[in-house]
Amino acid sequence: MTTQAKTRRRRRRAVPIGRILLIGGFIVFVLAPLYWMFVTSIKPSDDYLAVPPVWFPSEPTSVHYTAALFAYRGLKGLINSLIISLSATVLSAFLGTLMAYSLARFNTGGAHLSFWVLSQRFLPPVAIVLPIFLIYRNIGLHDTHFGLIIAYTVFTLPVSVWMMFAYFRQMPRSMEDAALVDGCTRWQAFWQVAVPLAAPGIVAAAVFAFIACWTEFFFALVLTSRYAFTLPTVFRAFLGFQGAQYGEASALAIVSLVPSIVLGVLAQRHLVRGLTLGAVRG
Amino acid sequence: MSEIAAGEGDTKGALPPLSRFSDWSDRNFKWLLVAPAVLLILALSVYPLLFSLWVSFVNYDFQIPGHAFVGLKNFEQVIADPVARWSLVLTAILSAANVIIEFLLGLALALAMVRNFPGRGLAMSIIIVPLFISPVIVGQAWALLLQRPFGPTDYILSRIVGHDVTISWLTQSPWIYFSLILADVWQWTPFMFVILLAGLTAIPPNLYEAAELDGVNAWQAFWSITMPYLRPMILLAVTFRLLDTVKLFDTIFIMTGGGPGTKTYTASFYLYTVGFTQFHLSQATAGSWIFLVLTAAIVGLLVRRLLKAEPT
């Protein structure tokens, strides 16, 4: 009894310190690579080779940013990434809304259809990208924006559908029923009543689709080459030249981090639902 | 489609063909809504899979016109390839290590973060940042930190242990796996953390109060309250993470390029190399089917357990 009370007292004192160390330590762990990448991106090239390492450059420079964007076609990649990610996001959100609404309101196709859509999320990209590559080559879609856009649309659809499914299912159907009684068609009730009400869910799903497209590498690597390449594939240019292109690679990384981190942190509240594909009532 | 339907609202029944169309579209409303997405998935996922089944049984080569049927030869070639077998073993090892470490770390972090404290919101925002970063950039960032001799890791370690540390994290055999796991843990521990935290916050606090009144210590409370309640969430988090980690490719591509030699070929990297740098397309497709069947078997098992655990 006394020993138990003692251990409890000891634990109560020990726990906060352990908590602080754990949380603080993990935050340092998260920030360290980001900090080092940022510092590398503004270091003059001589500082890379310095031992001990230069923790903060005395003369920060922006030459690597210019080089990464122009000499390594980072700007072209950035523009391509924007075009492709935005288009795929809009398409995925649009088609996902239609499907999610149908699944949530009418239980279309029962559990089979919804499970089938979800199962697409589990396909390994290698299994699917090889045949897509061959098909694209045959029909002239290889290395086109459009080809990557529809590939990304399909690849983000399962998550979009499941996020919005969770959203529509929570929405009371009484508003749409009232619209139908007032003489609206099903389509009007959908567009004018259900979609505006679901707007926050649709936006959250779209944010996740955008981040998924923006950070995707494998499809872009295989399905594009000289023309429709995206930002993550530009990093190939920095491989093999050990040491020389650290600054450019870091600068480009910093540039491409910004949009997805800003959007991601803004959509933080919807994170759990997005990560668990709506399977959890979170 | 919606324009026609909207026009119908103003001219109720005045135009029979239009209204007949809108009747039809209203009756089949639910199917019309799912049709575009289903067609797109059929075109870009189901059709390619079926097509690849055919490719894996022929000799598909850009240079040779016509595709000769070769039966199971492609599959035999993959199975006979020691690199392919090694890539499967490595995928299993890395996946297991990643998921176990990420789970333990994510759980510890979720337990530490479940109660409120000043700065919790900011800490949350920082901890989840890795989830929004391209794996390519994660690989790049860790390569910068671990690079020898210019990266700071060896320098810091030297300072800590008091003598020179000269580990080549990205080329030396045991360390290279450590580096790959490190990058994956960095990126995906937040995923475990977020899901487990959601599970923890859903546990009714009065259970703990009752346990405390009964004189149950914290360790017993953890095993008899927290863990049973968290079980479905744990299964969910582990399943999803496992499904993703078996596809490991991006960080390998950037950090090691599969090297040294073929030591860091994961299944995905092996199939990519066979298909897109050696252009043995049929062999790669056959390999990807073997990989697909193996993953599907594991997925099937896990998902069935997941669905069973759901009604709690």
PDB file of C-alpha atoms in Angstrom, chain A residues 4 7-8 11-12 15 18-19 22-23 26-27 29-34 36-37 40 48-53 55 91 95-103 106-109 113 115-118 120-138 147 150-154 157-158 161 180 182-188 190-192 208 211 214-218 221-222 232-233 235-236 238-239 242-243 245-246 249-250 252-254 256-257 260-261 263-265 268 271-272 275-277 279-282, chain B residues 1-2 5-9 12 22 25-26 29-34 36-38 40-49 51-52 55 60 62 105 108-117 121-137 140-145 147-152 155-156 159 182 185-186 188-191 194-195 198 212 215-220 233 236 240 243-244 247 249-250 253-255 267-269 271-272 275-276 279 281-282 284-285 288-289 291-292 295 299 303 307 310:
ATOM      1  CA  GLN A   4       2.101   1.728  -4.252  1.00  0.00           C
ATOM      2  CA  THR A   7       5.364   4.761  -6.881  1.00  0.00           C
ATOM      3  CA  ARG A   8       2.329   6.768  -7.786  1.00  0.00           C
ATOM      4  CA  ARG A  11       5.337   8.695 -11.367  1.00  0.00           C
ATOM      5  CA  ARG A  12       3.379  11.902 -11.000  1.00  0.00           C
ATOM      6  CA  VAL A  15       5.786  11.986 -16.023  1.00  0.00           C
ATOM      7  CA  GLY A  18       9.304  12.623 -19.573  1.00  0.00           C
ATOM      8  CA  ARG A  19       6.500  14.216 -21.539  1.00  0.00           C
ATOM      9  CA  LEU A  22       9.550  13.305 -25.560  1.00  0.00           C
ATOM     10  CA  ILE A  23       7.536  16.074 -27.176  1.00  0.00           C
ATOM     11  CA  PHE A  26      10.374  14.891 -31.363  1.00  0.00           C
ATOM     12  CA  ILE A  27       9.868  18.499 -32.379  1.00  0.00           C
ATOM     13  CA  PHE A  29      13.715  15.650 -34.709  1.00  0.00           C
ATOM     14  CA  VAL A  30      11.046  17.033 -37.057  1.00  0.00           C
ATOM     15  CA  LEU A  31      12.639  20.430 -37.452  1.00  0.00           C
ATOM     16  CA  ALA A  32      16.296  19.383 -37.788  1.00  0.00           C
ATOM     17  CA  PRO A  33      16.211  18.170 -41.427  1.00  0.00           C
ATOM     18  CA  LEU A  34      14.030  21.110 -42.428  1.00  0.00           C
ATOM     19  CA  TRP A  36      19.440  21.984 -42.299  1.00  0.00           C
ATOM     20  CA  MET A  37      17.859  22.024 -45.743  1.00  0.00           C
ATOM     21  CA  THR A  40      21.965  24.667 -47.016  1.00  0.00           C
ATOM     22  CA  TYR A  48      29.215  22.949 -47.725  1.00  0.00           C
ATOM     23  CA  LEU A  49      32.694  21.561 -47.347  1.00  0.00           C
ATOM     24  CA  ALA A  50      33.412  23.221 -44.024  1.00  0.00           C
ATOM     25  CA  VAL A  51      34.294  21.053 -41.031  1.00  0.00           C
ATOM     26  CA  PRO A  52      32.946  21.784 -38.461  1.00  0.00           C
ATOM     27  CA  PRO A  53      29.681  22.340 -40.359  1.00  0.00           C
ATOM     28  CA  TRP A  55      25.290  26.046 -38.623  1.00  0.00           C
ATOM     29  CA  LEU A  91     -11.569  16.757 -61.300  1.00  0.00           C
ATOM     30  CA  LEU A  95     -16.225  13.323 -59.511  1.00  0.00           C
ATOM     31  CA  GLY A  96     -15.683  12.438 -55.874  1.00  0.00           C
ATOM     32  CA  THR A  97     -18.544  14.687 -54.770  1.00  0.00           C
ATOM     33  CA  LEU A  98     -20.928  13.077 -57.251  1.00  0.00           C
ATOM     34  CA  MET A  99     -19.967   9.589 -56.213  1.00  0.00           C
ATOM     35  CA  ALA A 100     -19.785  10.214 -52.473  1.00  0.00           C
ATOM     36  CA  TYR A 101     -23.232  11.794 -52.506  1.00  0.00           C
ATOM     37  CA  SER A 102     -24.702   8.846 -54.311  1.00  0.00           C
ATOM     38  CA  LEU A 103     -23.032   6.353 -51.988  1.00  0.00           C
ATOM     39  CA  PHE A 106     -28.726   6.019 -51.805  1.00  0.00           C
ATOM     40  CA  ASN A 107     -26.238   3.394 -50.667  1.00  0.00           C
ATOM     41  CA  THR A 108     -25.571   2.838 -54.380  1.00  0.00           C
ATOM     42  CA  GLY A 109     -24.161  -0.579 -55.109  1.00  0.00           C
ATOM     43  CA  LEU A 113     -19.109  -0.470 -54.703  1.00  0.00           C
ATOM     44  CA  PHE A 115     -15.340  -1.189 -50.844  1.00  0.00           C
ATOM     45  CA  TRP A 116     -14.220  -1.510 -54.450  1.00  0.00           C
ATOM     46  CA  VAL A 117     -13.462   2.213 -54.637  1.00  0.00           C
ATOM     47  CA  LEU A 118     -11.557   2.072 -51.377  1.00  0.00           C
ATOM     48  CA  GLN A 120      -8.106   1.135 -55.341  1.00  0.00           C
ATOM     49  CA  ARG A 121      -6.195   2.975 -52.651  1.00  0.00           C
ATOM     50  CA  PHE A 122      -4.374  -0.235 -51.772  1.00  0.00           C
ATOM     51  CA  LEU A 123      -3.073  -1.107 -55.229  1.00  0.00           C
ATOM     52  CA  PRO A 124       0.705  -0.865 -55.334  1.00  0.00           C
ATOM     53  CA  PRO A 125       1.648   1.860 -57.850  1.00  0.00           C
ATOM     54  CA  VAL A 126       4.194  -0.398 -59.574  1.00  0.00           C
ATOM     55  CA  ALA A 127       1.475  -2.878 -60.449  1.00  0.00           C
ATOM     56  CA  ILE A 128      -0.595  -0.232 -62.142  1.00  0.00           C
ATOM     57  CA  VAL A 129       1.929   2.178 -63.587  1.00  0.00           C
ATOM     58  CA  LEU A 130       3.640  -0.254 -65.951  1.00  0.00           C
ATOM     59  CA  PRO A 131       0.528  -1.070 -67.966  1.00  0.00           C
ATOM     60  CA  ILE A 132      -0.572   2.581 -67.855  1.00  0.00           C
ATOM     61  CA  PHE A 133       2.824   3.497 -69.266  1.00  0.00           C
ATOM     62  CA  LEU A 134       2.361   1.049 -72.160  1.00  0.00           C
ATOM     63  CA  ILE A 135      -1.195   2.183 -72.842  1.00  0.00           C
ATOM     64  CA  TYR A 136      -0.184   5.841 -72.710  1.00  0.00           C
ATOM     65  CA  ARG A 137       2.650   5.214 -75.133  1.00  0.00           C
ATOM     66  CA  ASN A 138       0.298   3.505 -77.543  1.00  0.00           C
ATOM     67  CA  GLY A 147      -2.195  11.929 -69.090  1.00  0.00           C
ATOM     68  CA  ILE A 150      -6.254  11.745 -65.254  1.00  0.00           C
ATOM     69  CA  ALA A 151      -3.814   9.334 -63.618  1.00  0.00           C
ATOM     70  CA  TYR A 152      -3.731  11.593 -60.559  1.00  0.00           C
ATOM     71  CA  THR A 153      -7.487  11.966 -60.609  1.00  0.00           C
ATOM     72  CA  VAL A 154      -7.934   8.218 -60.371  1.00  0.00           C
ATOM     73  CA  LEU A 157     -10.425   9.537 -56.070  1.00  0.00           C
ATOM     74  CA  PRO A 158     -10.675   6.845 -53.366  1.00  0.00           C
ATOM     75  CA  VAL A 161     -14.813   9.791 -52.153  1.00  0.00           C
ATOM     76  CA  LEU A 180     -37.802  18.031 -53.616  1.00  0.00           C
ATOM     77  CA  ASP A 182     -40.892  22.330 -53.516  1.00  0.00           C
ATOM     78  CA  GLY A 183     -40.595  20.878 -57.015  1.00  0.00           C
ATOM     79  CA  CYS A 184     -36.855  20.711 -57.475  1.00  0.00           C
ATOM     80  CA  THR A 185     -35.436  17.878 -59.528  1.00  0.00           C
ATOM     81  CA  ARG A 186     -32.973  15.518 -57.895  1.00  0.00           C
ATOM     82  CA  TRP A 187     -30.173  17.374 -59.706  1.00  0.00           C
ATOM     83  CA  GLN A 188     -31.311  20.731 -58.412  1.00  0.00           C
ATOM     84  CA  PHE A 190     -28.081  18.094 -55.201  1.00  0.00           C
ATOM     85  CA  TRP A 191     -26.439  21.173 -56.711  1.00  0.00           C
ATOM     86  CA  GLN A 192     -28.360  23.874 -54.901  1.00  0.00           C
ATOM     87  CA  PHE A 208      -5.735  16.478 -49.412  1.00  0.00           C
ATOM     88  CA  ILE A 211      -1.160  17.663 -51.419  1.00  0.00           C
ATOM     89  CA  TRP A 214       1.852  17.875 -55.365  1.00  0.00           C
ATOM     90  CA  THR A 215       4.104  15.440 -53.499  1.00  0.00           C
ATOM     91  CA  GLU A 216       3.674  12.427 -55.804  1.00  0.00           C
ATOM     92  CA  PHE A 217       6.804  11.102 -57.450  1.00  0.00           C
ATOM     93  CA  PHE A 218       6.399   7.618 -58.863  1.00  0.00           C
ATOM     94  CA  LEU A 221       8.684   9.665 -62.880  1.00  0.00           C
ATOM     95  CA  VAL A 222       7.277   6.980 -65.153  1.00  0.00           C
ATOM     96  CA  PRO A 232       9.480  16.241 -57.476  1.00  0.00           C
ATOM     97  CA  THR A 233      10.988  14.647 -60.588  1.00  0.00           C
ATOM     98  CA  PHE A 235      15.311  16.202 -58.093  1.00  0.00           C
ATOM     99  CA  ARG A 236      16.647  13.496 -60.381  1.00  0.00           C
ATOM    100  CA  PHE A 238      20.726  16.479 -58.558  1.00  0.00           C
ATOM    101  CA  LEU A 239      21.514  12.794 -58.218  1.00  0.00           C
ATOM    102  CA  GLN A 242      27.642  14.117 -55.162  1.00  0.00           C
ATOM    103  CA  GLY A 243      28.179  17.292 -53.249  1.00  0.00           C
ATOM    104  CA  GLN A 245      24.341  20.553 -56.161  1.00  0.00           C
ATOM    105  CA  TYR A 246      23.363  20.551 -52.486  1.00  0.00           C
ATOM    106  CA  ALA A 249      18.457  20.741 -54.436  1.00  0.00           C
ATOM    107  CA  SER A 250      17.744  22.354 -51.064  1.00  0.00           C
ATOM    108  CA  LEU A 252      14.085  23.667 -54.848  1.00  0.00           C
ATOM    109  CA  ALA A 253      12.935  21.559 -51.908  1.00  0.00           C
ATOM    110  CA  ILE A 254      12.199  24.666 -49.863  1.00  0.00           C
ATOM    111  CA  SER A 256       8.083  23.069 -53.180  1.00  0.00           C
ATOM    112  CA  LEU A 257       7.512  22.631 -49.439  1.00  0.00           C
ATOM    113  CA  SER A 260       1.646  21.801 -49.221  1.00  0.00           C
ATOM    114  CA  ILE A 261       2.733  22.699 -45.698  1.00  0.00           C
ATOM    115  CA  LEU A 263      -2.433  24.005 -46.966  1.00  0.00           C
ATOM    116  CA  GLY A 264      -1.798  21.012 -44.728  1.00  0.00           C
ATOM    117  CA  VAL A 265      -1.516  22.980 -41.526  1.00  0.00           C
ATOM    118  CA  GLN A 268      -5.201  20.200 -39.869  1.00  0.00           C
ATOM    119  CA  LEU A 271      -6.553  15.529 -40.916  1.00  0.00           C
ATOM    120  CA  VAL A 272      -7.849  12.514 -39.032  1.00  0.00           C
ATOM    121  CA  LEU A 275      -5.904   9.923 -43.044  1.00  0.00           C
ATOM    122  CA  THR A 276      -8.349   7.260 -42.039  1.00  0.00           C
ATOM    123  CA  LEU A 277     -10.396   7.582 -45.233  1.00  0.00           C
ATOM    124  CA  ALA A 279     -13.557   5.033 -41.635  1.00  0.00           C
ATOM    125  CA  VAL A 280     -13.383   6.675 -38.248  1.00  0.00           C
ATOM    126  CA  ARG A 281     -15.958   8.965 -36.766  1.00  0.00           C
ATOM    127  CA  GLY A 282     -13.406  11.612 -35.814  1.00  0.00           C
TER     128      GLY A 282
ATOM    129  CA  MET B   1     -26.951  17.476 -67.700  1.00  0.00           C
ATOM    130  CA  SER B   2     -27.880  19.889 -64.925  1.00  0.00           C
ATOM    131  CA  ALA B   5     -32.691  19.464 -65.599  1.00  0.00           C
ATOM    132  CA  ALA B   6     -32.776  23.129 -64.608  1.00  0.00           C
ATOM    133  CA  GLY B   7     -34.700  24.066 -67.761  1.00  0.00           C
ATOM    134  CA  GLU B   8     -37.264  21.444 -66.933  1.00  0.00           C
ATOM    135  CA  GLY B   9     -38.154  23.245 -63.729  1.00  0.00           C
ATOM    136  CA  LYS B  12     -43.239  21.699 -66.186  1.00  0.00           C
ATOM    137  CA  SER B  22     -35.298  14.360 -66.876  1.00  0.00           C
ATOM    138  CA  SER B  25     -32.194  11.030 -65.229  1.00  0.00           C
ATOM    139  CA  ASP B  26     -34.086  11.400 -61.962  1.00  0.00           C
ATOM    140  CA  PHE B  29     -29.902   9.645 -60.571  1.00  0.00           C
ATOM    141  CA  LYS B  30     -27.809   7.581 -58.185  1.00  0.00           C
ATOM    142  CA  TRP B  31     -26.199   5.610 -60.989  1.00  0.00           C
ATOM    143  CA  LEU B  32     -25.500   8.703 -63.086  1.00  0.00           C
ATOM    144  CA  LEU B  33     -23.647  10.181 -60.143  1.00  0.00           C
ATOM    145  CA  VAL B  34     -21.287   7.247 -59.735  1.00  0.00           C
ATOM    146  CA  PRO B  36     -18.070   9.041 -64.301  1.00  0.00           C
ATOM    147  CA  ALA B  37     -15.878   7.998 -61.384  1.00  0.00           C
ATOM    148  CA  VAL B  38     -16.511   4.308 -62.002  1.00  0.00           C
ATOM    149  CA  LEU B  40     -12.526   6.480 -64.960  1.00  0.00           C
ATOM    150  CA  ILE B  41     -11.414   3.840 -62.460  1.00  0.00           C
ATOM    151  CA  LEU B  42     -12.280   1.105 -64.936  1.00  0.00           C
ATOM    152  CA  ALA B  43     -10.278   2.856 -67.649  1.00  0.00           C
ATOM    153  CA  LEU B  44      -7.209   3.687 -65.594  1.00  0.00           C
ATOM    154  CA  SER B  45      -7.056   0.931 -63.056  1.00  0.00           C
ATOM    155  CA  VAL B  46      -9.029  -2.164 -63.982  1.00  0.00           C
ATOM    156  CA  TYR B  47      -8.272  -2.128 -67.697  1.00  0.00           C
ATOM    157  CA  PRO B  48      -4.517  -1.607 -67.170  1.00  0.00           C
ATOM    158  CA  LEU B  49      -4.488  -4.484 -64.690  1.00  0.00           C
ATOM    159  CA  PHE B  51      -3.880  -5.548 -69.905  1.00  0.00           C
ATOM    160  CA  SER B  52      -0.866  -6.235 -67.710  1.00  0.00           C
ATOM    161  CA  VAL B  55       1.610  -8.512 -71.015  1.00  0.00           C
ATOM    162  CA  TYR B  60       6.467  -7.489 -74.816  1.00  0.00           C
ATOM    163  CA  PHE B  62       9.357  -2.209 -78.156  1.00  0.00           C
ATOM    164  CA  LEU B 105       7.012   6.225 -31.105  1.00  0.00           C
ATOM    165  CA  ALA B 108       4.345   7.339 -26.826  1.00  0.00           C
ATOM    166  CA  LEU B 109       3.874  10.711 -28.445  1.00  0.00           C
ATOM    167  CA  ALA B 110       0.077  10.414 -28.482  1.00  0.00           C
ATOM    168  CA  LEU B 111       0.062   9.460 -24.785  1.00  0.00           C
ATOM    169  CA  ALA B 112       2.266  12.452 -24.031  1.00  0.00           C
ATOM    170  CA  MET B 113       0.080  14.819 -26.039  1.00  0.00           C
ATOM    171  CA  VAL B 114      -3.369  13.623 -25.009  1.00  0.00           C
ATOM    172  CA  ARG B 115      -3.666  15.998 -22.038  1.00  0.00           C
ATOM    173  CA  ASN B 116      -3.693  19.704 -22.691  1.00  0.00           C
ATOM    174  CA  PHE B 117      -0.669  21.880 -21.998  1.00  0.00           C
ATOM    175  CA  GLY B 121      -1.654  23.527 -30.712  1.00  0.00           C
ATOM    176  CA  LEU B 122       1.682  24.741 -32.010  1.00  0.00           C
ATOM    177  CA  ALA B 123       3.364  21.436 -31.111  1.00  0.00           C
ATOM    178  CA  MET B 124       0.632  19.596 -33.043  1.00  0.00           C
ATOM    179  CA  SER B 125       1.144  21.786 -36.109  1.00  0.00           C
ATOM    180  CA  ILE B 126       4.883  21.128 -36.104  1.00  0.00           C
ATOM    181  CA  ILE B 127       4.636  17.396 -35.479  1.00  0.00           C
ATOM    182  CA  ILE B 128       2.316  16.779 -38.443  1.00  0.00           C
ATOM    183  CA  VAL B 129       4.408  18.753 -40.943  1.00  0.00           C
ATOM    184  CA  PRO B 130       6.245  15.673 -42.342  1.00  0.00           C
ATOM    185  CA  LEU B 131       2.923  14.313 -43.608  1.00  0.00           C
ATOM    186  CA  PHE B 132       2.716  17.115 -46.153  1.00  0.00           C
ATOM    187  CA  ILE B 133       6.190  16.754 -47.577  1.00  0.00           C
ATOM    188  CA  SER B 134       7.067  14.821 -50.697  1.00  0.00           C
ATOM    189  CA  PRO B 135       9.008  11.637 -49.863  1.00  0.00           C
ATOM    190  CA  VAL B 136      11.529  12.755 -52.455  1.00  0.00           C
ATOM    191  CA  ILE B 137      12.270  15.855 -50.419  1.00  0.00           C
ATOM    192  CA  GLN B 140      16.892  14.642 -50.009  1.00  0.00           C
ATOM    193  CA  ALA B 141      16.819  16.250 -46.560  1.00  0.00           C
ATOM    194  CA  TRP B 142      18.088  13.156 -44.781  1.00  0.00           C
ATOM    195  CA  ALA B 143      20.713  12.594 -47.422  1.00  0.00           C
ATOM    196  CA  LEU B 144      21.988  16.097 -46.675  1.00  0.00           C
ATOM    197  CA  LEU B 145      22.143  15.410 -42.958  1.00  0.00           C
ATOM    198  CA  GLN B 147      26.142  12.733 -46.180  1.00  0.00           C
ATOM    199  CA  ARG B 148      29.778  12.031 -45.452  1.00  0.00           C
ATOM    200  CA  PRO B 149      32.039  13.885 -44.928  1.00  0.00           C
ATOM    201  CA  PHE B 150      30.082  17.137 -45.215  1.00  0.00           C
ATOM    202  CA  GLY B 151      26.873  16.272 -43.391  1.00  0.00           C
ATOM    203  CA  PRO B 152      26.668  17.272 -39.732  1.00  0.00           C
ATOM    204  CA  TYR B 155      30.460  15.563 -36.699  1.00  0.00           C
ATOM    205  CA  ILE B 156      27.842  15.693 -33.933  1.00  0.00           C
ATOM    206  CA  ARG B 159      31.575  15.286 -30.465  1.00  0.00           C
ATOM    207  CA  LEU B 182      15.123   6.869 -40.134  1.00  0.00           C
ATOM    208  CA  VAL B 185      10.086   7.047 -39.342  1.00  0.00           C
ATOM    209  CA  TRP B 186      10.520  10.796 -39.684  1.00  0.00           C
ATOM    210  CA  TRP B 188       5.245   8.593 -41.002  1.00  0.00           C
ATOM    211  CA  THR B 189       5.402   8.579 -37.203  1.00  0.00           C
ATOM    212  CA  PRO B 190       3.048  11.601 -37.303  1.00  0.00           C
ATOM    213  CA  PHE B 191       0.518   9.427 -39.128  1.00  0.00           C
ATOM    214  CA  VAL B 194      -2.589  11.461 -35.262  1.00  0.00           C
ATOM    215  CA  ILE B 195      -4.713   8.317 -35.493  1.00  0.00           C
ATOM    216  CA  ALA B 198      -7.803  10.473 -31.995  1.00  0.00           C
ATOM    217  CA  GLU B 212      -8.039   5.358  -9.639  1.00  0.00           C
ATOM    218  CA  GLY B 215      -6.498   1.751  -6.466  1.00  0.00           C
ATOM    219  CA  VAL B 216      -5.403   0.551  -9.880  1.00  0.00           C
ATOM    220  CA  ASN B 217      -1.955   1.822 -10.814  1.00  0.00           C
ATOM    221  CA  ALA B 218      -1.218   3.642 -14.049  1.00  0.00           C
ATOM    222  CA  TRP B 219       0.413   0.657 -15.694  1.00  0.00           C
ATOM    223  CA  GLN B 220      -2.602  -1.603 -14.998  1.00  0.00           C
ATOM    224  CA  MET B 233      -7.437   2.376 -33.925  1.00  0.00           C
ATOM    225  CA  LEU B 236      -6.389   0.707 -38.466  1.00  0.00           C
ATOM    226  CA  PHE B 240      -2.739   1.608 -43.398  1.00  0.00           C
ATOM    227  CA  LEU B 243      -0.094  -0.956 -46.927  1.00  0.00           C
ATOM    228  CA  ASP B 244       1.952   2.110 -47.738  1.00  0.00           C
ATOM    229  CA  LYS B 247       5.386   0.337 -51.661  1.00  0.00           C
ATOM    230  CA  PHE B 249      10.277   3.604 -53.405  1.00  0.00           C
ATOM    231  CA  ASP B 250      10.842   7.369 -53.384  1.00  0.00           C
ATOM    232  CA  PHE B 253      15.450   6.323 -55.285  1.00  0.00           C
ATOM    233  CA  ILE B 254      16.887   9.533 -53.849  1.00  0.00           C
ATOM    234  CA  MET B 255      18.940   8.283 -50.903  1.00  0.00           C
ATOM    235  CA  ALA B 267      10.171  -4.796 -54.333  1.00  0.00           C
ATOM    236  CA  SER B 268       8.997  -1.548 -55.896  1.00  0.00           C
ATOM    237  CA  PHE B 269      12.506  -0.468 -56.727  1.00  0.00           C
ATOM    238  CA  LEU B 271      10.225  -3.783 -60.451  1.00  0.00           C
ATOM    239  CA  TYR B 272      10.904  -0.211 -61.488  1.00  0.00           C
ATOM    240  CA  GLY B 275      10.712  -2.368 -66.188  1.00  0.00           C
ATOM    241  CA  PHE B 276      12.053   1.097 -66.826  1.00  0.00           C
ATOM    242  CA  PHE B 279      12.994  -2.395 -70.247  1.00  0.00           C
ATOM    243  CA  LEU B 281       8.504  -4.971 -69.520  1.00  0.00           C
ATOM    244  CA  SER B 282       6.947  -8.416 -69.447  1.00  0.00           C
ATOM    245  CA  ALA B 284       8.437  -6.527 -64.617  1.00  0.00           C
ATOM    246  CA  THR B 285       4.702  -6.986 -65.125  1.00  0.00           C
ATOM    247  CA  SER B 288       4.296  -6.867 -60.225  1.00  0.00           C
ATOM    248  CA  TRP B 289       1.534  -9.484 -60.365  1.00  0.00           C
ATOM    249  CA  PHE B 291       3.882  -8.654 -55.691  1.00  0.00           C
ATOM    250  CA  LEU B 292       0.223  -7.680 -56.082  1.00  0.00           C
ATOM    251  CA  THR B 295       0.172  -7.803 -50.897  1.00  0.00           C
ATOM    252  CA  VAL B 299      -4.223  -6.845 -47.078  1.00  0.00           C
ATOM    253  CA  VAL B 303      -8.800  -5.794 -43.579  1.00  0.00           C
ATOM    254  CA  LEU B 307     -13.739  -5.077 -40.119  1.00  0.00           C
ATOM    255  CA  GLU B 310     -14.966  -2.289 -35.951  1.00  0.00           C
TER     256      GLU B 310
END
